[in-house]
Amino acid sequence: KTIFSNGYGIANIITKTKLTPATNFNIASITKQFTAAGILYLQEKGFLDINRPISQYFPDMNKHVSEKVTLKHLLTHSSGIIDHYDFVKVEKGKHGYARQVYDAIKDKDSLYFTPGSSLRYSNTAYCLAGLIIEKISGKTYNAFMHQTFFSPLKMKHSTVWNENEKIYKAATGYDRDSATGQFIKSQAEEHVFFSTEGDGAIYTSVNDYVKWLNSLQQASILNKEDISLARSIQNKIPRHNGMGYGYGWFVNNRQQPAYIYHSGGNGGFRTYSFSIPALDYLVVIFANRSDINIENIVMQINQILFPKLPALVPIEQLTS
């Protein structure tokens, strides 16, 4: 049950609308746990196998890459696939979606490393995973998320951003100008990759996100075995013993009970989810300003409730 929930500050500088636990934020890379869950759901239904090469989903992709990389590699940041940022071509005034990401890298014949041999955090990989969800389900990523997760869990106002989607009680994201100290709007209109599905386009509120975590705790949609796999180490992080990446989660099992966490940053949004599944413990913070370190706030909350819990290893250190 929720023991504390509150909102601080305003959702929009112009309207002065107050932030509440019902305000919707772009949760950025926390989206990845939904994408991973979607892939596992399709596997449970017998529609795919995460150990198969992605060449079966992308027949026109360079075979040197697609026949070596599996869907599991995509989900665990062990694919070695080239980042798309320098290659995407988007018309002026338009947004880059997952399809443009694929078009940008499908002919590339090189990898950062042999798939499965290392870890390199990859938004590109999760964009491809989102496209595979669309190919297998026959639905848009947005429609699939609504049908599979949002609607059954009564996450009534959660959705996936696109140019035509109306976001309920949406917060506006802001950066702070280092010279003037003023807040500057920083979201879809200012960032071409704000909209790529799979790696970070979901809007949800703290209230709705808690429903999502409860569904994992209760295995109400995915089965217990897959939830356990998603929240356990599938790819070890070099130089950090006892730490790794599952399917959409960073995992620390240096001590028991293990804990899982993930951050997100997109435009002016910062988000963080920390959980100790064995204790039914969750701290989640969403912010609509990029100049605040919410990871430190999560650490402070943990120290109050679990004084003996080791300090978090900052995610920046795990992905660098």
mmCIF file of C-alpha atoms in Angstrom:
data_model
loop_
_atom_site.group_PDB
_atom_site.id
_atom_site.type_symbol
_atom_site.label_atom_id
_atom_site.label_comp_id
_atom_site.label_asym_id
_atom_site.label_seq_id
_atom_site.Cartn_x
_atom_site.Cartn_y
_atom_site.Cartn_z
ATOM 1 C CA LYS A 1 0.000 0.000 0.000
ATOM 2 C CA THR A 2 1.048 3.596 -0.488
ATOM 3 C CA ILE A 3 2.483 5.094 2.682
ATOM 4 C CA PHE A 4 3.433 8.491 1.255
ATOM 5 C CA SER A 5 2.539 10.350 -1.920
ATOM 6 C CA ASN A 6 2.807 14.031 -2.750
ATOM 7 C CA GLY A 7 3.463 16.589 -5.448
ATOM 8 C CA TYR A 8 5.764 19.612 -5.233
ATOM 9 C CA GLY A 9 5.950 22.609 -7.531
ATOM 10 C CA ILE A 10 4.111 23.278 -10.759
ATOM 11 C CA ALA A 11 3.400 21.313 -13.926
ATOM 12 C CA ASN A 12 3.572 24.344 -16.199
ATOM 13 C CA ILE A 13 5.179 27.743 -15.653
ATOM 14 C CA ILE A 14 2.534 29.596 -17.652
ATOM 15 C CA THR A 15 -0.626 28.009 -16.216
ATOM 16 C CA LYS A 16 0.850 27.523 -12.704
ATOM 17 C CA THR A 17 -0.963 24.170 -12.514
ATOM 18 C CA LYS A 18 0.211 22.312 -9.417
ATOM 19 C CA LEU A 19 1.972 18.984 -9.652
ATOM 20 C CA THR A 20 0.098 16.064 -8.057
ATOM 21 C CA PRO A 21 0.514 12.271 -8.027
ATOM 22 C CA ALA A 22 -1.998 12.237 -10.921
ATOM 23 C CA THR A 23 0.158 14.467 -13.168
ATOM 24 C CA ASN A 24 1.511 12.670 -16.236
ATOM 25 C CA PHE A 25 5.242 12.797 -16.976
ATOM 26 C CA ASN A 26 7.330 11.507 -19.836
ATOM 27 C CA ILE A 27 9.092 8.696 -17.972
ATOM 28 C CA ALA A 28 11.840 8.403 -20.602
ATOM 29 C CA SER A 29 13.958 5.255 -20.193
ATOM 30 C CA ILE A 30 11.693 3.752 -17.545
ATOM 31 C CA THR A 31 9.669 2.962 -20.684
ATOM 32 C CA LYS A 32 12.178 0.173 -21.338
ATOM 33 C CA GLN A 33 10.690 -2.056 -18.624
ATOM 34 C CA PHE A 34 7.324 -1.867 -20.396
ATOM 35 C CA THR A 35 8.936 -2.750 -23.733
ATOM 36 C CA ALA A 36 10.769 -5.700 -22.189
ATOM 37 C CA ALA A 37 7.557 -6.865 -20.519
ATOM 38 C CA GLY A 38 5.765 -6.625 -23.865
ATOM 39 C CA ILE A 39 8.362 -8.893 -25.485
ATOM 40 C CA LEU A 40 8.111 -11.401 -22.615
ATOM 41 C CA TYR A 41 4.306 -11.325 -22.874
ATOM 42 C CA LEU A 42 4.470 -12.189 -26.584
ATOM 43 C CA GLN A 43 6.908 -14.995 -25.810
ATOM 44 C CA GLU A 44 4.546 -16.384 -23.161
ATOM 45 C CA LYS A 45 1.802 -16.437 -25.796
ATOM 46 C CA GLY A 46 4.063 -18.397 -28.143
ATOM 47 C CA PHE A 47 4.509 -15.652 -30.741
ATOM 48 C CA LEU A 48 8.283 -15.278 -30.490
ATOM 49 C CA ASP A 49 11.467 -16.608 -28.901
ATOM 50 C CA ILE A 50 13.901 -14.071 -27.450
ATOM 51 C CA ASN A 51 16.824 -16.389 -28.219
ATOM 52 C CA ARG A 52 16.202 -16.260 -31.972
ATOM 53 C CA PRO A 53 18.215 -13.860 -34.169
ATOM 54 C CA ILE A 54 16.511 -10.609 -35.120
ATOM 55 C CA SER A 55 17.017 -11.437 -38.815
ATOM 56 C CA GLN A 56 13.661 -13.232 -38.707
ATOM 57 C CA TYR A 57 11.958 -9.939 -37.809
ATOM 58 C CA PHE A 58 14.113 -7.691 -40.005
ATOM 59 C CA PRO A 59 14.833 -9.656 -43.224
ATOM 60 C CA ASP A 60 16.229 -6.594 -45.006
ATOM 61 C CA MET A 61 18.705 -5.768 -42.238
ATOM 62 C CA ASN A 62 22.427 -6.367 -42.813
ATOM 63 C CA LYS A 63 22.920 -10.097 -42.221
ATOM 64 C CA HIS A 64 26.351 -9.615 -40.639
ATOM 65 C CA VAL A 65 24.502 -7.913 -37.778
ATOM 66 C CA SER A 66 20.997 -9.368 -37.742
ATOM 67 C CA GLU A 67 22.049 -13.022 -37.770
ATOM 68 C CA LYS A 68 24.358 -12.501 -34.781
ATOM 69 C CA VAL A 69 22.064 -10.388 -32.603
ATOM 70 C CA THR A 70 19.155 -11.981 -30.722
ATOM 71 C CA LEU A 71 16.153 -10.329 -29.168
ATOM 72 C CA LYS A 72 17.624 -11.164 -25.756
ATOM 73 C CA HIS A 73 20.736 -9.202 -26.705
ATOM 74 C CA LEU A 74 18.533 -6.188 -27.456
ATOM 75 C CA LEU A 75 16.787 -6.367 -24.076
ATOM 76 C CA THR A 76 19.995 -6.760 -22.049
ATOM 77 C CA HIS A 77 22.118 -4.084 -23.774
ATOM 78 C CA SER A 78 24.475 -6.778 -25.015
ATOM 79 C CA SER A 79 23.801 -6.440 -28.751
ATOM 80 C CA GLY A 80 26.691 -4.150 -29.688
ATOM 81 C CA ILE A 81 24.435 -2.483 -32.267
ATOM 82 C CA ILE A 82 25.624 0.890 -33.561
ATOM 83 C CA ASP A 83 23.856 3.933 -32.040
ATOM 84 C CA HIS A 84 21.455 5.639 -34.419
ATOM 85 C CA TYR A 85 21.871 9.284 -33.425
ATOM 86 C CA ASP A 86 24.397 10.288 -36.078
ATOM 87 C CA PHE A 87 22.534 8.553 -38.898
ATOM 88 C CA VAL A 88 18.825 9.311 -38.526
ATOM 89 C CA LYS A 89 17.365 11.509 -41.234
ATOM 90 C CA VAL A 90 14.270 13.404 -40.143
ATOM 91 C CA GLU A 91 12.483 16.111 -42.089
ATOM 92 C CA LYS A 92 12.718 19.584 -40.588
ATOM 93 C CA GLY A 93 9.972 20.127 -38.033
ATOM 94 C CA LYS A 94 9.228 16.402 -37.773
ATOM 95 C CA HIS A 95 9.960 13.840 -35.074
ATOM 96 C CA GLY A 96 12.080 10.738 -35.292
ATOM 97 C CA TYR A 97 10.204 7.530 -34.556
ATOM 98 C CA ALA A 98 11.463 3.974 -34.161
ATOM 99 C CA ARG A 99 11.033 3.326 -37.889
ATOM 100 C CA GLN A 100 13.514 6.098 -38.713
ATOM 101 C CA VAL A 101 15.919 4.579 -36.178
ATOM 102 C CA TYR A 102 15.724 1.244 -37.988
ATOM 103 C CA ASP A 103 16.170 2.830 -41.415
ATOM 104 C CA ALA A 104 19.262 4.635 -40.127
ATOM 105 C CA ILE A 105 21.107 1.518 -38.951
ATOM 106 C CA LYS A 106 19.719 -1.387 -40.995
ATOM 107 C CA ASP A 107 22.550 -1.300 -43.550
ATOM 108 C CA LYS A 108 25.382 -0.878 -41.033
ATOM 109 C CA ASP A 109 27.727 -3.868 -41.145
ATOM 110 C CA SER A 110 29.687 -3.321 -37.933
ATOM 111 C CA LEU A 111 29.090 -3.811 -34.214
ATOM 112 C CA TYR A 112 30.712 -2.277 -31.142
ATOM 113 C CA PHE A 113 31.533 -5.785 -29.878
ATOM 114 C CA THR A 114 30.570 -9.418 -30.357
ATOM 115 C CA PRO A 115 26.943 -9.759 -29.225
ATOM 116 C CA GLY A 116 26.691 -11.178 -25.715
ATOM 117 C CA SER A 117 30.282 -10.348 -24.800
ATOM 118 C CA SER A 118 29.842 -6.957 -23.121
ATOM 119 C CA LEU A 119 27.371 -4.268 -22.048
ATOM 120 C CA ARG A 120 26.704 -0.981 -23.794
ATOM 121 C CA TYR A 121 23.495 0.837 -22.919
ATOM 122 C CA SER A 122 21.512 1.144 -26.141
ATOM 123 C CA ASN A 123 18.409 3.171 -26.903
ATOM 124 C CA THR A 124 18.710 1.897 -30.470
ATOM 125 C CA ALA A 125 18.265 -1.696 -29.302
ATOM 126 C CA TYR A 126 15.052 -0.862 -27.465
ATOM 127 C CA CYS A 127 13.694 1.024 -30.485
ATOM 128 C CA LEU A 128 14.181 -2.203 -32.458
ATOM 129 C CA ALA A 129 12.476 -4.194 -29.700
ATOM 130 C CA GLY A 130 9.517 -1.808 -29.903
ATOM 131 C CA LEU A 131 9.309 -2.386 -33.660
ATOM 132 C CA ILE A 132 9.324 -6.152 -33.108
ATOM 133 C CA ILE A 133 6.342 -5.751 -30.770
ATOM 134 C CA GLU A 134 4.536 -3.972 -33.609
ATOM 135 C CA LYS A 135 5.508 -6.587 -36.201
ATOM 136 C CA ILE A 136 4.402 -9.545 -34.081
ATOM 137 C CA SER A 137 1.270 -8.046 -32.536
ATOM 138 C CA GLY A 138 0.048 -6.284 -35.665
ATOM 139 C CA LYS A 139 -0.660 -3.195 -33.556
ATOM 140 C CA THR A 140 1.079 0.099 -33.021
ATOM 141 C CA TYR A 141 3.326 0.231 -29.964
ATOM 142 C CA ASN A 142 0.802 2.591 -28.351
ATOM 143 C CA ALA A 143 -2.179 0.315 -29.059
ATOM 144 C CA PHE A 144 -0.301 -2.739 -27.808
ATOM 145 C CA MET A 145 0.649 -1.054 -24.533
ATOM 146 C CA HIS A 146 -2.942 0.071 -23.975
ATOM 147 C CA GLN A 147 -4.438 -3.338 -24.705
ATOM 148 C CA THR A 148 -1.846 -5.440 -22.867
ATOM 149 C CA PHE A 149 -0.990 -3.328 -19.828
ATOM 150 C CA PHE A 150 -2.647 0.070 -19.439
ATOM 151 C CA SER A 151 -6.294 -0.990 -19.841
ATOM 152 C CA PRO A 152 -6.170 -4.232 -17.779
ATOM 153 C CA LEU A 153 -4.338 -2.427 -14.971
ATOM 154 C CA LYS A 154 -6.705 0.561 -15.092
ATOM 155 C CA MET A 155 -3.816 2.895 -15.886
ATOM 156 C CA LYS A 156 -6.486 5.086 -17.414
ATOM 157 C CA HIS A 157 -4.391 8.092 -18.349
ATOM 158 C CA SER A 158 -1.117 6.420 -19.321
ATOM 159 C CA THR A 159 -0.204 6.576 -22.999
ATOM 160 C CA VAL A 160 2.621 6.735 -25.535
ATOM 161 C CA TRP A 161 3.556 10.128 -26.942
ATOM 162 C CA ASN A 162 3.034 10.954 -30.581
ATOM 163 C CA GLU A 163 2.221 14.131 -32.454
ATOM 164 C CA ASN A 164 -1.519 13.466 -32.333
ATOM 165 C CA GLU A 165 -1.858 12.068 -28.802
ATOM 166 C CA LYS A 166 -3.516 14.212 -26.166
ATOM 167 C CA ILE A 167 -1.804 13.740 -22.792
ATOM 168 C CA TYR A 168 -4.069 13.973 -19.735
ATOM 169 C CA LYS A 169 -2.808 16.422 -17.079
ATOM 170 C CA ALA A 170 0.604 16.528 -18.716
ATOM 171 C CA ALA A 171 3.556 18.193 -17.044
ATOM 172 C CA THR A 172 5.786 20.351 -19.210
ATOM 173 C CA GLY A 173 9.493 19.540 -19.119
ATOM 174 C CA TYR A 174 12.047 22.289 -18.449
ATOM 175 C CA ASP A 175 15.792 22.818 -18.648
ATOM 176 C CA ARG A 176 17.434 25.646 -16.708
ATOM 177 C CA ASP A 177 19.549 28.164 -18.582
ATOM 178 C CA SER A 178 22.968 28.159 -16.916
ATOM 179 C CA ALA A 179 23.562 31.830 -17.737
ATOM 180 C CA THR A 180 20.229 33.366 -16.710
ATOM 181 C CA GLY A 181 18.863 30.760 -14.300
ATOM 182 C CA GLN A 182 15.560 30.834 -16.180
ATOM 183 C CA PHE A 183 13.591 27.690 -16.975
ATOM 184 C CA ILE A 184 13.248 26.892 -20.678
ATOM 185 C CA LYS A 185 10.657 24.507 -22.121
ATOM 186 C CA SER A 186 12.414 21.366 -23.278
ATOM 187 C CA GLN A 187 10.266 18.569 -24.665
ATOM 188 C CA ALA A 188 8.793 17.313 -27.939
ATOM 189 C CA GLU A 189 9.140 20.533 -29.926
ATOM 190 C CA GLU A 190 12.782 20.899 -28.886
ATOM 191 C CA HIS A 191 13.989 17.289 -29.232
ATOM 192 C CA VAL A 192 13.694 15.207 -32.388
ATOM 193 C CA PHE A 193 14.122 11.905 -30.482
ATOM 194 C CA PHE A 194 11.502 12.699 -27.850
ATOM 195 C CA SER A 195 9.119 10.401 -29.687
ATOM 196 C CA THR A 196 11.018 7.170 -30.361
ATOM 197 C CA GLU A 197 8.920 4.269 -29.114
ATOM 198 C CA GLY A 198 10.392 1.379 -27.189
ATOM 199 C CA ASP A 199 13.219 3.245 -25.527
ATOM 200 C CA GLY A 200 11.299 6.139 -23.970
ATOM 201 C CA ALA A 201 7.978 7.658 -24.993
ATOM 202 C CA ILE A 202 5.510 6.585 -22.317
ATOM 203 C CA TYR A 203 3.664 9.193 -20.288
ATOM 204 C CA THR A 204 2.325 8.057 -16.929
ATOM 205 C CA SER A 205 1.693 9.361 -13.425
ATOM 206 C CA VAL A 206 2.996 8.195 -10.070
ATOM 207 C CA ASN A 207 -0.500 6.899 -9.317
ATOM 208 C CA ASP A 208 -0.615 4.799 -12.481
ATOM 209 C CA TYR A 209 2.988 3.628 -12.184
ATOM 210 C CA VAL A 210 2.276 2.127 -8.768
ATOM 211 C CA LYS A 211 -0.422 0.002 -10.432
ATOM 212 C CA TRP A 212 2.233 -1.260 -12.835
ATOM 213 C CA LEU A 213 4.605 -2.234 -10.012
ATOM 214 C CA ASN A 214 1.785 -3.939 -8.146
ATOM 215 C CA SER A 215 1.038 -6.007 -11.252
ATOM 216 C CA LEU A 216 4.639 -7.226 -11.239
ATOM 217 C CA GLN A 217 4.514 -8.031 -7.538
ATOM 218 C CA GLN A 218 1.281 -9.979 -8.001
ATOM 219 C CA ALA A 219 2.121 -11.477 -11.415
ATOM 220 C CA SER A 220 -1.298 -10.391 -12.647
ATOM 221 C CA ILE A 221 -0.294 -10.236 -16.335
ATOM 222 C CA LEU A 222 3.168 -11.748 -16.787
ATOM 223 C CA ASN A 223 3.963 -15.050 -15.101
ATOM 224 C CA LYS A 224 6.192 -15.187 -12.022
ATOM 225 C CA GLU A 225 9.058 -16.868 -13.847
ATOM 226 C CA ASP A 226 9.374 -14.134 -16.453
ATOM 227 C CA ILE A 227 9.055 -11.379 -13.863
ATOM 228 C CA SER A 228 11.845 -13.003 -11.881
ATOM 229 C CA LEU A 229 14.040 -13.194 -14.995
ATOM 230 C CA ALA A 230 13.324 -9.562 -15.861
ATOM 231 C CA ARG A 231 14.389 -8.485 -12.381
ATOM 232 C CA SER A 232 17.537 -10.625 -12.148
ATOM 233 C CA ILE A 233 20.938 -10.216 -13.793
ATOM 234 C CA GLN A 234 20.961 -11.283 -17.435
ATOM 235 C CA ASN A 235 24.065 -9.314 -18.416
ATOM 236 C CA LYS A 236 26.799 -8.522 -15.907
ATOM 237 C CA ILE A 237 28.177 -4.990 -15.715
ATOM 238 C CA PRO A 238 31.979 -4.937 -16.097
ATOM 239 C CA ARG A 239 33.945 -3.739 -13.051
ATOM 240 C CA HIS A 240 30.836 -3.873 -10.824
ATOM 241 C CA ASN A 241 30.595 -7.228 -9.083
ATOM 242 C CA GLY A 242 27.083 -8.346 -8.257
ATOM 243 C CA MET A 243 25.503 -5.811 -10.590
ATOM 244 C CA GLY A 244 23.986 -6.157 -14.023
ATOM 245 C CA TYR A 245 21.029 -5.565 -16.300
ATOM 246 C CA GLY A 246 17.911 -7.691 -16.470
ATOM 247 C CA TYR A 247 15.111 -6.993 -18.924
ATOM 248 C CA GLY A 248 14.436 -3.285 -18.479
ATOM 249 C CA TRP A 249 16.004 -3.035 -15.000
ATOM 250 C CA PHE A 250 19.387 -2.486 -13.410
ATOM 251 C CA VAL A 251 19.900 -5.164 -10.762
ATOM 252 C CA ASN A 252 22.072 -5.215 -7.628
ATOM 253 C CA ASN A 253 22.326 -8.560 -5.839
ATOM 254 C CA ARG A 254 25.542 -7.874 -3.956
ATOM 255 C CA GLN A 255 23.474 -8.302 -0.825
ATOM 256 C CA GLN A 256 20.081 -9.793 -0.140
ATOM 257 C CA PRO A 257 17.371 -8.908 -0.630
ATOM 258 C CA ALA A 258 18.367 -7.701 -4.083
ATOM 259 C CA TYR A 259 17.171 -4.376 -5.376
ATOM 260 C CA ILE A 260 16.317 -3.119 -8.851
ATOM 261 C CA TYR A 261 16.225 0.373 -10.246
ATOM 262 C CA HIS A 262 16.123 2.493 -13.382
ATOM 263 C CA SER A 263 16.302 6.155 -14.255
ATOM 264 C CA GLY A 264 15.024 8.178 -17.177
ATOM 265 C CA GLY A 265 15.935 11.495 -18.745
ATOM 266 C CA ASN A 266 14.197 13.017 -21.760
ATOM 267 C CA GLY A 267 13.976 16.690 -22.599
ATOM 268 C CA GLY A 268 13.252 18.424 -19.317
ATOM 269 C CA PHE A 269 12.043 15.281 -17.553
ATOM 270 C CA ARG A 270 13.895 13.216 -14.956
ATOM 271 C CA THR A 271 12.439 9.996 -13.513
ATOM 272 C CA TYR A 272 13.569 7.304 -11.100
ATOM 273 C CA SER A 273 12.177 3.999 -9.873
ATOM 274 C CA PHE A 274 13.793 2.015 -7.041
ATOM 275 C CA SER A 275 12.373 -1.240 -5.727
ATOM 276 C CA ILE A 276 13.196 -4.069 -3.320
ATOM 277 C CA PRO A 277 10.725 -6.676 -4.613
ATOM 278 C CA ALA A 278 11.179 -9.091 -1.691
ATOM 279 C CA LEU A 279 10.065 -6.350 0.735
ATOM 280 C CA ASP A 280 7.245 -4.902 -1.431
ATOM 281 C CA TYR A 281 9.186 -1.647 -1.299
ATOM 282 C CA LEU A 282 9.048 1.030 -3.996
ATOM 283 C CA VAL A 283 10.223 4.618 -4.256
ATOM 284 C CA VAL A 284 9.299 6.426 -7.461
ATOM 285 C CA ILE A 285 9.971 10.090 -8.254
ATOM 286 C CA PHE A 286 9.058 11.971 -11.442
ATOM 287 C CA ALA A 287 10.345 15.491 -12.094
ATOM 288 C CA ASN A 288 9.743 18.016 -14.870
ATOM 289 C CA ARG A 289 13.040 19.861 -14.492
ATOM 290 C CA SER A 290 16.376 18.489 -15.651
ATOM 291 C CA ASP A 291 18.546 20.355 -13.145
ATOM 292 C CA ILE A 292 17.580 18.219 -10.159
ATOM 293 C CA ASN A 293 19.352 15.031 -9.036
ATOM 294 C CA ILE A 294 16.468 12.785 -8.035
ATOM 295 C CA GLU A 295 18.816 9.812 -7.609
ATOM 296 C CA ASN A 296 20.197 11.563 -4.510
ATOM 297 C CA ILE A 297 16.658 12.090 -3.192
ATOM 298 C CA VAL A 298 15.942 8.364 -3.603
ATOM 299 C CA MET A 299 19.147 7.577 -1.709
ATOM 300 C CA GLN A 300 18.118 9.900 1.127
ATOM 301 C CA ILE A 301 14.697 8.261 1.397
ATOM 302 C CA ASN A 302 16.309 4.818 1.453
ATOM 303 C CA GLN A 303 18.678 5.875 4.231
ATOM 304 C CA ILE A 304 15.726 6.950 6.371
ATOM 305 C CA LEU A 305 13.851 3.684 5.920
ATOM 306 C CA PHE A 306 16.778 1.285 5.450
ATOM 307 C CA PRO A 307 19.834 2.800 7.176
ATOM 308 C CA LYS A 308 21.976 -0.285 6.515
ATOM 309 C CA LEU A 309 21.233 -0.384 2.784
ATOM 310 C CA PRO A 310 24.459 0.280 0.814
ATOM 311 C CA ALA A 311 24.481 3.467 -1.230
ATOM 312 C CA LEU A 312 23.315 3.162 -4.812
ATOM 313 C CA VAL A 313 25.957 3.012 -7.496
ATOM 314 C CA PRO A 314 24.910 5.930 -9.725
ATOM 315 C CA ILE A 315 23.514 4.762 -13.040
ATOM 316 C CA GLU A 316 25.919 7.097 -14.878
ATOM 317 C CA GLN A 317 28.765 4.944 -13.586
ATOM 318 C CA LEU A 318 27.055 1.744 -14.729
ATOM 319 C CA THR A 319 26.483 2.955 -18.290
ATOM 320 C CA SER A 320 29.768 4.780 -18.924
#
